[in-house]
Coordinates of C-alpha atoms in Angstrom, one line a residue:
E1479 CA -8.7 51.9 20.7
S1480 CA -10.6 49.9 23.2
D1481 CA -9.1 47.1 25.4
D1482 CA -11.0 44.6 23.2
D1483 CA -9.4 46.0 20.1
V1484 CA -5.9 45.8 21.6
K1485 CA -6.6 42.2 22.7
L1486 CA -7.9 41.2 19.3
M1487 CA -4.9 42.7 17.6
S1488 CA -2.6 40.8 19.9
L1489 CA -4.4 37.5 19.2
T1490 CA -4.8 37.9 15.4
D1491 CA -1.9 40.2 14.5
K1492 CA -4.3 42.2 12.4
P1493 CA -5.6 45.8 12.9
T1494 CA -9.3 46.2 13.7
S1495 CA -11.2 48.4 11.3
A1496 CA -14.7 48.3 12.7
I1497 CA -16.1 49.8 15.8
T1498 CA -18.4 46.9 16.4
H1499 CA -17.0 43.3 16.4
S1500 CA -18.4 40.4 14.5
E1501 CA -19.6 37.4 16.4
S1502 CA -16.5 35.5 15.3
E1503 CA -14.2 38.3 16.7
R1504 CA -16.2 38.3 20.0
E1505 CA -15.6 34.5 20.3
V1506 CA -11.8 35.1 19.8
L1507 CA -11.9 37.7 22.5
A1508 CA -13.8 35.4 24.8
G1509 CA -11.3 32.6 24.2
T1510 CA -13.8 30.2 22.7
K1511 CA -12.2 30.4 19.3
V1512 CA -8.7 30.7 18.0
E1513 CA -7.3 32.0 14.7
V1514 CA -5.0 29.5 12.9
E1515 CA -3.3 29.3 9.5
L1516 CA -4.8 27.1 6.8
L1517 CA -2.8 26.1 3.8
I1518 CA -4.6 24.8 0.7
P1519 CA -1.6 23.3 -1.2
G1520 CA -1.6 24.6 -4.7
L1521 CA -3.9 27.5 -4.0
C1522 CA -3.2 29.8 -1.1
T1523 CA -2.9 30.3 2.7
M1524 CA -5.9 31.6 4.7
E1525 CA -6.6 32.5 8.3
V1526 CA -9.5 30.7 9.9
R1527 CA -11.1 30.9 13.3
I1528 CA -11.9 27.5 14.8
P1529 CA -13.2 26.4 18.2
R1530 CA -10.3 26.5 20.7
E1531 CA -11.5 23.1 22.2
S1532 CA -13.0 20.7 19.7
T1533 CA -12.7 17.3 18.2
I1534 CA -10.6 16.7 15.1
L1535 CA -13.6 16.0 13.0
T1536 CA -15.2 19.3 14.0
V1537 CA -12.1 21.2 13.1
K1538 CA -12.0 19.5 9.7
K1539 CA -15.7 20.4 9.1
F1540 CA -15.0 24.1 9.9
L1541 CA -12.0 24.2 7.6
V1542 CA -13.7 22.4 4.8
K1543 CA -16.7 24.7 5.0
H1544 CA -14.4 27.8 5.0
V1545 CA -12.7 26.6 1.9
N1546 CA -16.0 25.8 0.2
D1547 CA -17.5 29.2 1.0
N1548 CA -14.5 31.3 0.3
L1549 CA -12.7 29.6 -2.5
L1550 CA -14.2 26.6 -4.3
R1551 CA -17.7 28.0 -4.8
H1552 CA -16.3 31.1 -6.5
D1553 CA -14.3 29.2 -9.0
E1554 CA -15.1 29.2 -12.7
H1555 CA -16.5 25.7 -12.1
P1556 CA -18.0 25.9 -8.6
S1557 CA -17.3 22.8 -6.4
E1558 CA -17.1 21.5 -2.9
V1559 CA -14.4 19.5 -1.2
A1560 CA -15.0 15.8 -1.3
K1561 CA -12.0 13.6 -0.5
A1562 CA -9.4 15.6 1.5
W1563 CA -6.7 15.0 4.1
L1564 CA -6.2 17.3 7.1
V1565 CA -2.5 17.6 8.2
L1566 CA -1.4 19.4 11.4
A1567 CA 1.9 21.2 11.7
M1568 CA 3.2 24.0 14.0
F1569 CA 5.0 27.3 13.6
G1570 CA 8.6 27.0 14.7
Y1571 CA 8.9 23.4 13.5
D1572 CA 10.2 22.0 10.2
D1573 CA 7.5 22.0 7.5
M1574 CA 7.9 18.2 7.0
Y1575 CA 7.4 17.4 10.7
D1576 CA 3.7 17.0 10.9
I1577 CA 0.9 14.5 11.5
P1578 CA -2.2 13.6 9.3
L1579 CA -5.4 13.8 11.3
E1580 CA -6.9 11.0 9.3
V1581 CA -7.8 7.5 10.6
E1582 CA -6.9 6.0 7.2
A1583 CA -3.3 6.9 7.9
V1584 CA -3.0 6.8 11.7
E1585 CA -5.3 5.5 14.4
L1586 CA -7.0 8.2 16.5
K1587 CA -5.2 7.1 19.7
V1588 CA -1.9 7.5 17.9
Q1589 CA -2.9 10.9 16.5
L1590 CA -3.6 12.2 20.0
E1591 CA -0.4 10.8 21.4
R1592 CA 1.6 12.3 18.6
I1593 CA -0.1 15.7 18.9
K1594 CA 0.8 15.8 22.6
H1595 CA 4.4 14.5 22.1
M1596 CA 5.2 16.6 19.0
F1597 CA 3.4 19.9 19.7
G1598 CA 2.4 19.8 23.4
L1599 CA -1.3 20.1 22.6
G1600 CA -3.6 18.8 25.3
A1601 CA -6.7 16.6 24.9
R1602 CA -9.5 15.5 27.2
L1603 CA -12.5 13.2 27.0
K1604 CA -15.7 15.2 26.8
D1605 CA -19.2 13.8 26.0
G1606 CA -17.6 10.6 25.0
E1607 CA -15.3 12.2 22.4
H1608 CA -11.7 13.4 22.5
H1609 CA -11.5 17.2 22.4
V1610 CA -8.1 18.9 21.6
T1611 CA -7.2 22.3 22.8
W1612 CA -5.7 24.2 19.8
N1613 CA -3.6 27.4 19.9
E1614 CA -2.5 30.2 17.6
R1615 CA 0.7 28.3 16.6
C1616 CA -1.3 25.6 14.9
R1617 CA -1.0 25.5 11.1
F1618 CA -3.2 23.2 9.1
A1619 CA -3.0 21.9 5.6
L1620 CA -6.1 20.8 3.8
V1621 CA -4.9 18.6 0.9
I1622 CA -7.7 18.2 -1.6
M1623 CA -7.9 15.1 -3.7
S1624 CA -11.4 15.4 -5.2
V1625 CA -14.4 17.7 -5.4
I1626 CA -18.0 17.6 -6.2
R1627 CA -19.3 20.0 -8.9
I1628 CA -22.2 22.2 -7.9
P1629 CA -24.3 25.0 -9.5
K1630 CA -23.4 28.6 -8.7
V1631 CA -25.0 29.6 -5.4
P1632 CA -24.5 32.7 -3.2
S1633 CA -21.8 32.3 -0.6
S1634 CA -22.4 32.4 3.1
K1635 CA -22.8 35.9 4.5
S1636 CA -19.9 37.3 6.4
G1637 CA -20.1 36.7 10.1
E1638 CA -22.8 34.0 9.7
K1639 CA -22.5 31.3 12.4
M1640 CA -21.2 28.0 11.0
D1641 CA -23.5 25.0 11.8
V1642 CA -21.1 22.3 10.7
D1643 CA -23.2 19.5 12.1
K1644 CA -26.5 20.4 10.4
D1645 CA -27.5 17.7 7.8
Y1646 CA -23.8 16.6 7.5
V1647 CA -23.1 14.0 5.0
D1648 CA -19.6 12.8 4.4
P1649 CA -18.8 14.1 0.8
A1650 CA -15.9 11.6 0.5
K1651 CA -18.5 8.9 0.1
R1652 CA -20.3 10.6 -2.8
P1653 CA -20.2 8.7 -6.1
D1654 CA -20.0 11.9 -8.2
Q1655 CA -16.5 13.0 -7.2
V1656 CA -14.0 14.2 -9.8
P1657 CA -10.3 14.7 -9.3
W1658 CA -9.3 18.2 -8.1
T1659 CA -6.5 19.8 -10.1
F1660 CA -4.7 23.1 -9.9
V1661 CA -2.8 25.0 -12.5
H1662 CA 0.7 26.3 -12.0
E1663 CA 2.9 27.6 -14.9
E1664 CA 6.6 27.9 -14.4
R1665 CA 8.7 30.4 -16.3
P1666 CA 12.5 30.4 -16.8
N1667 CA 14.5 33.0 -14.7
A1668 CA 11.4 33.8 -12.6
P1669 CA 12.0 32.2 -9.2
A1670 CA 8.6 33.3 -7.9
T1671 CA 6.9 31.0 -10.4
L1672 CA 8.8 27.8 -9.2
L1673 CA 6.4 25.1 -7.9
Q1674 CA 8.3 24.9 -4.6
N1675 CA 6.9 28.4 -3.9
T1676 CA 3.4 27.3 -4.5
L1677 CA 3.7 24.5 -2.1
R1678 CA 5.7 24.1 1.1
A1679 CA 7.7 21.3 -0.6
T1680 CA 7.4 18.9 -3.5
H1681 CA 8.7 15.9 -1.6
L1682 CA 6.6 12.8 -1.2
R1683 CA 5.3 12.7 2.3
A1684 CA 4.5 9.5 4.3
W1685 CA 3.5 8.5 7.8
D1686 CA 4.1 5.2 9.7
F1687 CA 0.9 3.2 10.2
V1688 CA 1.8 2.2 13.8
T1689 CA 3.8 5.1 15.2
G1690 CA 2.6 8.0 13.1
E1691 CA 6.2 9.1 12.6
S1692 CA 6.7 11.6 9.7
L1693 CA 8.8 10.9 6.6
A1694 CA 9.6 12.6 3.4
S1695 CA 11.4 11.5 0.2
Q1696 CA 15.1 12.4 0.2
L1697 CA 14.7 14.1 -3.1
P1698 CA 11.8 16.2 -4.5
I1699 CA 9.6 14.0 -6.6
I1700 CA 6.6 14.7 -8.9
F1701 CA 4.9 11.8 -10.7
S1702 CA 2.9 11.9 -13.9
F1703 CA -0.7 10.8 -14.7
A1704 CA -3.2 10.8 -17.5
E1705 CA -7.0 11.3 -17.4
D1706 CA -7.4 8.0 -19.2
P1707 CA -6.3 5.3 -16.7
R1708 CA -5.7 2.9 -19.7
D1709 CA -2.9 5.2 -20.9
K1710 CA -0.4 3.5 -18.5
R1711 CA 2.7 4.8 -20.2
A1712 CA 1.7 8.3 -19.1
F1713 CA 2.1 7.3 -15.5
M1714 CA 5.8 6.4 -15.8
M1715 CA 7.5 9.8 -15.9
V1716 CA 9.1 11.4 -12.8
S1717 CA 10.6 14.9 -12.1
R1718 CA 13.1 15.3 -9.3
S1719 CA 13.9 19.0 -9.9
A1720 CA 14.7 21.1 -6.8
N1721 CA 14.5 24.9 -6.9
T1722 CA 14.4 24.9 -10.7
L1723 CA 12.0 24.1 -13.5
Q1724 CA 10.4 20.7 -13.4
Q1725 CA 12.0 18.2 -15.8
F1726 CA 10.2 15.0 -16.6
H1727 CA 12.3 12.3 -18.0
A1728 CA 11.3 9.7 -20.6
P1729 CA 9.2 6.8 -19.5
G1730 CA 11.1 4.1 -17.8
E1731 CA 13.4 6.4 -15.8
G1732 CA 11.1 6.6 -12.7
D1733 CA 12.5 3.6 -10.9
I1734 CA 9.4 1.6 -11.9
L1735 CA 9.1 -1.7 -10.0
G1736 CA 6.0 -3.0 -11.7
M1737 CA 2.6 -2.2 -13.2
G1738 CA -0.8 -3.9 -13.0
E1739 CA -4.3 -3.4 -14.0
N1740 CA -5.1 -0.9 -11.1
A1741 CA -1.8 0.7 -10.1
I1742 CA 1.9 1.4 -10.8
V1743 CA 4.7 0.9 -8.3
H1744 CA 7.8 3.2 -8.0
R1745 CA 10.9 2.8 -5.9
V1746 CA 11.5 5.9 -3.7
Q1747 CA 14.0 6.6 -0.9
L1748 CA 12.6 8.3 2.2
S1749 CA 13.9 9.4 5.5
Y1750 CA 12.4 10.2 8.9
T1751 CA 11.9 14.0 9.5
R1752 CA 12.7 16.0 12.7
G1753 CA 11.1 19.0 14.2
D1754 CA 14.3 21.0 14.2
G1755 CA 15.1 20.3 10.6
G1756 CA 18.1 18.1 11.5
H1757 CA 17.2 15.6 8.8
R1758 CA 18.1 18.1 6.0
D1759 CA 21.5 17.7 4.3
E1760 CA 22.8 18.2 0.8
R1761 CA 20.1 15.8 -0.6
W1762 CA 17.2 18.0 0.7
T1763 CA 15.8 21.2 -0.8
R1764 CA 16.1 24.1 1.6
V1765 CA 13.0 26.0 2.7
N1766 CA 12.5 28.8 5.1
V1767 CA 10.6 27.3 8.0
G1768 CA 11.4 30.0 10.6
L1769 CA 13.6 27.7 12.7
E1770 CA 16.0 29.1 15.2
N1771 CA 18.7 26.6 14.2
E1772 CA 18.9 24.8 10.9
K1773 CA 21.5 22.2 11.4
P1774 CA 22.7 19.3 9.1
A1775 CA 21.4 15.8 9.7
N1776 CA 22.9 14.4 12.8
K1777 CA 24.0 10.9 12.0
S1778 CA 24.5 10.0 15.7
S1779 CA 21.5 9.3 17.8
N1780 CA 20.6 8.4 21.4
K1781 CA 18.6 5.5 20.0
N1782 CA 20.0 2.0 19.8
K1783 CA 22.0 1.2 16.8
G1784 CA 19.8 -0.6 14.3
D1785 CA 16.6 1.0 15.5
E1786 CA 14.3 1.0 12.5
S1787 CA 13.2 4.6 13.1
E1788 CA 16.8 5.8 12.4
E1789 CA 16.9 3.9 9.1
D1790 CA 16.0 5.3 5.7
W1791 CA 13.0 3.8 4.0
D1792 CA 13.6 2.1 0.7
A1793 CA 10.0 2.0 -0.3
A1794 CA 7.8 0.5 -3.0
V1795 CA 5.2 3.2 -3.6
K1796 CA 2.0 2.0 -5.2
R1797 CA -0.1 4.6 -7.0
P1798 CA -3.7 3.8 -8.3
F1799 CA -4.4 4.8 -11.9
S1800 CA -7.6 6.8 -11.2
L1801 CA -9.5 8.5 -8.4
G1802 CA -12.1 5.7 -8.4
K1803 CA -9.4 3.1 -7.9
M1804 CA -7.8 5.2 -5.2
L1805 CA -11.0 5.6 -3.2
V1806 CA -11.7 1.9 -3.4
F1807 CA -8.2 0.9 -2.3
L1808 CA -8.4 3.2 0.7
Q1809 CA -11.5 1.4 2.2
N1810 CA -11.1 -0.7 5.3
S1811 CA -11.9 -3.9 3.5
S1812 CA -9.6 -3.1 0.6
E1813 CA -5.8 -3.0 0.2
A1814 CA -4.8 0.1 2.3
G1815 CA -7.2 -0.9 5.1
L1816 CA -5.8 -4.5 5.1
A1817 CA -2.3 -3.2 4.9
K1818 CA -2.7 -1.3 8.1
R1819 CA -4.2 -4.4 9.7
L1820 CA -1.3 -6.5 8.6
R1821 CA 1.2 -3.9 9.9
L1822 CA -0.5 -3.8 13.3
A1823 CA -0.4 -7.7 13.4
N1824 CA 3.2 -7.8 12.1
L1825 CA 4.4 -10.0 15.0
L1826 CA 2.5 -12.8 13.2
N1827 CA 4.6 -12.1 10.1
S1828 CA 8.0 -13.1 11.7
D1829 CA 9.0 -15.1 8.6
K1830 CA 8.3 -12.1 6.3
R1831 CA 6.2 -14.1 3.9
V1832 CA 3.6 -11.3 3.7
L1833 CA 4.7 -7.9 2.3
Y1834 CA 5.7 -5.4 5.1
F1835 CA 3.7 -2.2 4.7
Y1836 CA 5.0 1.0 6.1
G1837 CA 2.0 3.4 5.7
L1838 CA 0.2 5.8 3.4
G1839 CA 1.9 8.5 1.5
L1840 CA 0.8 11.8 0.0
G1841 CA 2.4 12.9 -3.3
L1842 CA 2.0 15.3 -6.2
S1843 CA 1.6 14.4 -9.8
T1844 CA 1.2 16.4 -13.1
D1845 CA -0.7 15.7 -16.3
A1846 CA 1.6 14.0 -18.8
Y1847 CA 0.0 16.0 -21.6
N1848 CA -0.3 19.3 -19.7
E1849 CA 2.6 19.8 -17.3
H1850 CA 1.0 23.0 -15.8
Q1851 CA -1.8 20.9 -14.3
Y1852 CA -1.2 19.2 -11.0
K1853 CA -3.1 17.0 -8.5
F1854 CA -2.5 15.2 -5.2
E1855 CA -2.6 11.4 -4.8
L1856 CA -2.7 9.0 -1.9
M1857 CA -0.3 6.1 -2.2
L1858 CA 0.5 2.9 -0.3
L1859 CA 4.1 2.3 0.8
A1860 CA 5.7 -1.1 1.3
R1861 CA 9.2 -2.2 2.1
Y1862 CA 11.4 -2.7 -1.0
C1863 CA 13.6 -5.8 -0.8
P1864 CA 16.2 -6.3 -3.4
N1865 CA 16.2 -10.1 -2.7
F1866 CA 12.6 -10.2 -4.0
S1867 CA 12.5 -7.0 -6.1
T1868 CA 10.2 -7.5 -9.1
Y1869 CA 10.8 -11.2 -9.5
T1870 CA 7.2 -12.5 -9.6
M1871 CA 6.1 -16.1 -9.4
R1872 CA 4.9 -15.8 -13.0
V1873 CA 8.4 -14.9 -14.2
F1874 CA 9.9 -17.7 -12.1
M1875 CA 7.6 -20.3 -13.5
E1876 CA 8.3 -19.2 -17.1
E1877 CA 12.0 -19.4 -16.5
Y1878 CA 11.7 -22.8 -14.8
V1879 CA 10.0 -24.5 -17.7
T1880 CA 12.0 -22.7 -20.4
V1881 CA 14.0 -25.0 -22.7
P1882 CA 17.6 -23.6 -22.3
S1883 CA 18.7 -24.7 -25.8
R1884 CA 16.1 -22.3 -27.2
V1885 CA 17.6 -19.3 -25.5
T1886 CA 19.9 -17.3 -27.8
D1887 CA 21.6 -15.2 -25.1
E1888 CA 24.5 -17.2 -23.7
A1889 CA 24.5 -15.5 -20.2
Q1890 CA 20.7 -16.1 -19.9
R1891 CA 21.1 -19.7 -21.1
L1892 CA 23.8 -20.4 -18.5
S1893 CA 21.7 -18.8 -15.8
L1894 CA 18.7 -20.9 -16.6
H1895 CA 20.7 -24.0 -16.8
K1896 CA 22.2 -23.3 -13.4
M1897 CA 18.9 -22.6 -11.8
Q1898 CA 17.2 -25.7 -13.3
S1899 CA 20.1 -28.1 -12.5
Q1900 CA 20.1 -27.0 -8.8
F1901 CA 16.3 -27.3 -8.3
S1902 CA 15.7 -30.6 -6.7
I1903 CA 12.6 -32.4 -5.4
T1904 CA 13.5 -31.0 -2.0
S1905 CA 13.6 -27.5 -3.6
V1906 CA 10.1 -28.1 -5.0
K1907 CA 8.8 -29.0 -1.5
V1908 CA 10.5 -26.0 0.2
F1909 CA 9.0 -23.7 -2.4
L1910 CA 5.5 -25.0 -2.1
V1911 CA 5.6 -25.1 1.7
S1912 CA 6.7 -21.4 1.7
L1913 CA 3.7 -20.5 -0.5
L1914 CA 1.1 -22.3 1.6
N1915 CA 2.7 -21.0 4.8
A1916 CA 2.3 -17.5 3.4
F1917 CA -1.4 -18.2 2.9
R1918 CA -1.6 -19.4 6.5
D1919 CA 0.1 -16.3 7.7
L1920 CA -2.6 -14.2 6.1
T1921 CA -5.2 -16.3 8.0
L1922 CA -3.3 -15.8 11.3
M1923 CA -3.4 -12.1 10.6
G1924 CA -7.2 -12.2 10.1
V1925 CA -7.4 -11.6 6.4
Q1926 CA -10.5 -13.0 4.7
A1927 CA -9.3 -13.7 1.1
F1928 CA -6.4 -13.6 -1.3
D1929 CA -6.6 -13.4 -5.1
F1930 CA -4.6 -16.3 -6.4
N1931 CA -6.1 -16.2 -9.9
H1932 CA -2.7 -15.1 -11.4
L1933 CA 0.9 -15.4 -10.3
N1934 CA 1.8 -11.7 -10.3
N1935 CA 0.6 -11.4 -6.6
V1936 CA 3.5 -13.5 -5.4
L1937 CA 7.2 -12.5 -5.3
V1938 CA 9.9 -15.1 -5.3
S1939 CA 13.3 -14.8 -3.6
R1940 CA 16.4 -14.9 -5.7
D1941 CA 17.4 -18.2 -4.0
Y1942 CA 14.0 -19.7 -4.9
Q1943 CA 13.4 -20.8 -1.4
S1944 CA 10.7 -18.4 -0.2
V1945 CA 7.9 -16.3 -1.4
R1946 CA 6.2 -13.1 -0.4
L1947 CA 2.6 -12.1 -0.9
I1948 CA 1.6 -8.8 -2.4
D1949 CA -1.8 -7.2 -3.4
I1950 CA -3.5 -8.6 -0.3
D1951 CA -6.9 -6.9 -0.8
G1952 CA -8.7 -10.2 -1.5
N1953 CA -11.3 -8.7 -3.7
A1954 CA -12.2 -6.2 -1.0
Q1955 CA -13.6 -8.9 1.4
G1956 CA -11.7 -7.5 4.3
S1957 CA -11.0 -9.4 7.5
I1958 CA -12.4 -12.7 8.6
N1959 CA -16.0 -12.5 9.8
Y1960 CA -16.8 -15.6 11.7
P1961 CA -20.6 -16.1 11.9
S1962 CA -22.2 -15.7 15.3
L1963 CA -24.0 -18.6 17.0
K1964 CA -27.2 -16.6 16.7
D1965 CA -26.8 -16.4 12.9
T1966 CA -25.9 -20.1 12.7
L1967 CA -29.0 -21.2 14.6
A1968 CA -31.2 -18.9 12.4
N1969 CA -29.8 -20.4 9.3
S1970 CA -30.3 -23.9 10.7
D1971 CA -34.0 -23.1 11.5
R1972 CA -34.6 -21.8 7.9
S1973 CA -33.1 -25.0 6.5
H1974 CA -35.4 -27.2 8.6
S1975 CA -32.4 -29.3 9.6
P1976 CA -33.1 -31.8 12.4
T1977 CA -29.6 -31.1 13.8
K1978 CA -28.0 -27.7 14.2
H1979 CA -24.6 -27.9 12.4
P1980 CA -22.0 -25.2 13.0
P1981 CA -20.8 -23.3 10.0
Q1982 CA -17.8 -24.5 8.0
K1983 CA -14.5 -23.9 9.8
P1984 CA -13.1 -20.6 8.6
S1985 CA -9.9 -20.5 6.5
L1986 CA -8.4 -18.2 3.9
D1987 CA -10.7 -17.7 1.0
V1988 CA -8.3 -18.6 -1.8
D1989 CA -8.9 -20.5 -5.0
L1990 CA -6.5 -23.5 -5.0
N1991 CA -8.3 -25.5 -7.7
I1992 CA -6.8 -23.8 -10.8
L1993 CA -3.3 -22.4 -10.3
L1994 CA -1.9 -24.6 -7.5
P1995 CA -2.3 -27.9 -9.4
S1996 CA -0.9 -26.3 -12.5
V1997 CA 2.1 -25.0 -10.5
I1998 CA 2.9 -28.4 -9.1
E1999 CA 2.5 -30.1 -12.5
Q2000 CA 5.0 -27.6 -14.0
L2001 CA 7.5 -28.0 -11.1
I2002 CA 7.4 -31.8 -11.3
L2003 CA 7.0 -32.4 -15.0
G2004 CA 8.2 -29.3 -16.7
K2005 CA 11.7 -28.4 -15.6
G2006 CA 13.5 -27.2 -18.7
R2007 CA 10.9 -29.0 -20.9
G2008 CA 8.4 -26.3 -21.9
K2009 CA 4.7 -25.7 -21.1
S2010 CA 3.5 -27.8 -24.1
F2011 CA 5.5 -30.8 -22.8
V2012 CA 3.7 -30.5 -19.4
S2013 CA 0.3 -30.2 -21.1
N2014 CA 0.8 -33.2 -23.3
K2015 CA 2.3 -35.4 -20.6
R2016 CA -0.4 -34.5 -18.2
S2017 CA -3.0 -35.6 -20.7
E2018 CA -1.2 -38.9 -21.5
I2019 CA -0.8 -39.7 -17.8
W2020 CA -4.5 -38.9 -17.2
R2021 CA -5.7 -41.2 -20.0
A2022 CA -3.3 -44.1 -19.4
P2023 CA -4.0 -47.0 -17.1
E2024 CA -2.8 -46.4 -13.5
E2025 CA 0.4 -48.4 -13.6
E2026 CA 1.4 -47.1 -17.0
G2027 CA 0.7 -43.6 -15.9
K2028 CA 2.9 -44.0 -12.8
A2029 CA 5.7 -45.5 -15.0
M2030 CA 5.6 -42.4 -17.2
I2031 CA 5.9 -40.1 -14.1
R2032 CA 8.9 -42.2 -12.9
R2033 CA 10.7 -41.8 -16.2
I2034 CA 10.1 -38.0 -16.2
L2035 CA 11.3 -37.7 -12.6
M2036 CA 14.5 -39.5 -13.5
D2037 CA 15.1 -37.3 -16.5
N2038 CA 14.3 -34.0 -14.7
F2039 CA 15.9 -34.5 -11.3
Y2040 CA 18.4 -37.4 -11.7
P2041 CA 19.6 -37.1 -15.3
G2042 CA 22.2 -39.7 -16.3
V2043 CA 22.0 -41.7 -13.2
E2044 CA 20.6 -44.8 -15.0
N2045 CA 23.7 -44.8 -17.3
Q2046 CA 26.2 -44.3 -14.5
E2047 CA 28.1 -47.2 -12.9
T2048 CA 26.5 -46.8 -9.5
E2049 CA 26.3 -49.3 -6.7
G2050 CA 23.3 -51.5 -6.8
A2051 CA 22.1 -50.5 -3.4
L2052 CA 22.2 -46.8 -4.2
K2053 CA 20.3 -47.3 -7.5
C2054 CA 17.7 -49.4 -5.7
K2055 CA 17.3 -46.6 -3.0
L2056 CA 16.9 -44.0 -5.7
R2057 CA 14.3 -46.1 -7.6
K2058 CA 12.4 -46.6 -4.4
H2059 CA 12.4 -42.8 -3.7
V2060 CA 11.3 -42.0 -7.3
T2061 CA 8.5 -44.6 -7.0
K2062 CA 7.2 -42.9 -3.8
V2063 CA 7.2 -39.5 -5.5
A2064 CA 5.4 -40.9 -8.5
E2065 CA 2.8 -42.5 -6.2
W2066 CA 2.2 -39.2 -4.5
F2067 CA 2.1 -37.2 -7.7
Y2068 CA -0.4 -39.6 -9.4
A2069 CA -2.8 -39.5 -6.4
M2070 CA -2.5 -35.7 -6.2
L2071 CA -3.1 -35.3 -10.0
K2072 CA -6.1 -37.7 -10.1
K2073 CA -7.4 -36.6 -6.6
K2074 CA -7.3 -40.2 -5.4
S2075 CA -7.3 -41.2 -1.7
P2076 CA -5.9 -39.8 0.5
W2077 CA -5.8 -36.5 -1.6
V2078 CA -9.5 -36.5 -2.8
N2079 CA -10.1 -33.0 -1.4
W2080 CA -6.6 -31.6 -1.2
T2081 CA -7.5 -28.3 -2.9
R2082 CA -10.5 -27.6 -0.6
D2083 CA -8.6 -25.2 1.7
I2084 CA -5.1 -24.3 2.7
Y2085 CA -4.9 -26.8 5.5
D2086 CA -5.8 -29.8 3.3
A2087 CA -3.3 -28.5 0.7
M2088 CA -0.6 -28.2 3.4
R2089 CA -1.2 -31.8 4.4
C2090 CA -0.8 -32.9 0.8
I2091 CA 2.4 -31.0 0.3
D2092 CA 3.8 -32.1 3.6
H2093 CA 3.8 -35.7 2.3
I2094 CA 5.9 -35.1 -0.8
P2095 CA 8.7 -37.7 -0.3
I2096 CA 12.2 -36.3 -0.1
S2097 CA 15.5 -38.2 -0.1

């Protein structure tokens, strides 16, 4: 054997069978290329030669083209990779200690820092782009979410040079994508067929938006789905089997926190992973990762006690119902993009009135009607807080106006009576101030809009004193875009205005004209009275003469918030003070309801609304 053959064998760990070397082999010998392992989860593992020094995007193009040419185009239904994530790991490290090379999950700067810190790979700036120096220990995973169907065409010839930049169009933006699924049939008493052997692990994976730190669910978890996104019941099942056949429990046993039109939310426990496998204990499935020492999780740490990176994640995991919904929600202007923005601006969320987002996760799901068919999904992970849990503002308002005497369950009736009796005028003001301050926090964090057309986007604390906003995509309007002076002057020129007016002052784009007045009316008029009472009294107050309308409001306020006071033998001065306070509240409520001065435009934006709520009289 020649010296080149010996060198090639040492680099690739494969015997050379040909006297002449291909161009790719010569590039490995010359050191311009390196052979790495590529895992296509659900399919197989391949060896691919990539440029030793190249950008992350270039490597992804090489790997995608290799998968297209050698796998997907030869399938019964030929296809090409569309939406996929590239994840980097290294030989000698735990399989769950890795980093996604995707800007959706982690910013490029953080990716490069993590690559250097975790694996010792160097990077330098070349031609205005960051080039990473890869080595033979690199192992990549190309996780395919969607593909594009293509007609059968001849594959690339062996040894043909890859021109990955020629006429490159990002397939992830194509409208004709379809979900990519793979088939795996498990059999009893046949360990080689277990799903854990097809993949490195069936744990849900996640990465922190800010630090890029790697996490995994403490237990294996596989979700369920249906091809029809309207079949929401099919998305509720979960399997947590480890090293055995997958067992999907009946709907409702998947720690479901909520379900909307576009997604379902599960509760999942996650933990930070370590390169030496030290995170693994009795809760984790064992895998052979080739580590020198597999040790149990070390509960002690050099980090300060209370450091968030040492804590487990109790996460609310949001899964879109379809590929189309997932692709939309991953956009910069949609929910996942804004979630990353909010996380990066978390210092402006000190009062926690906006949901705290951890990062994006990658999970596996199976067809509810064909448990041998699997696919990968991208999910958004937020902090789960038991104090808020699934208690939405819609549920709170329904309980607030419920007539306790109509509730048959005694425990529920007593709970409602306690909540309503303790909810004072001051409680009303505290609740509304928290809601409007949450809207202001979104503005501070640069979010353009919030969908306040229903009350399921707001969570209420169990003490009813604070709220937390969720679903912050704002109809995919993204971040605030303040018009430039040039655009302003151009618009003024087109309008032929004699004076050049600046644009309207920016504020959160949220509709306060429909739900907010209704919420205030129910809080003031409807405590324990029912929605029909609120509707009828509002109409009567609206049609009545001003003084008569205010008198009706005073009577309702006394009945709702100061029941029995008129009949008690109370000192005259105290009763006079109470009547004066109720009169002030009635004056405020009447002006707000009829939009009279000074509250003519109080629903125009959040700042006018805050001024209005600030002036609710309290005793």
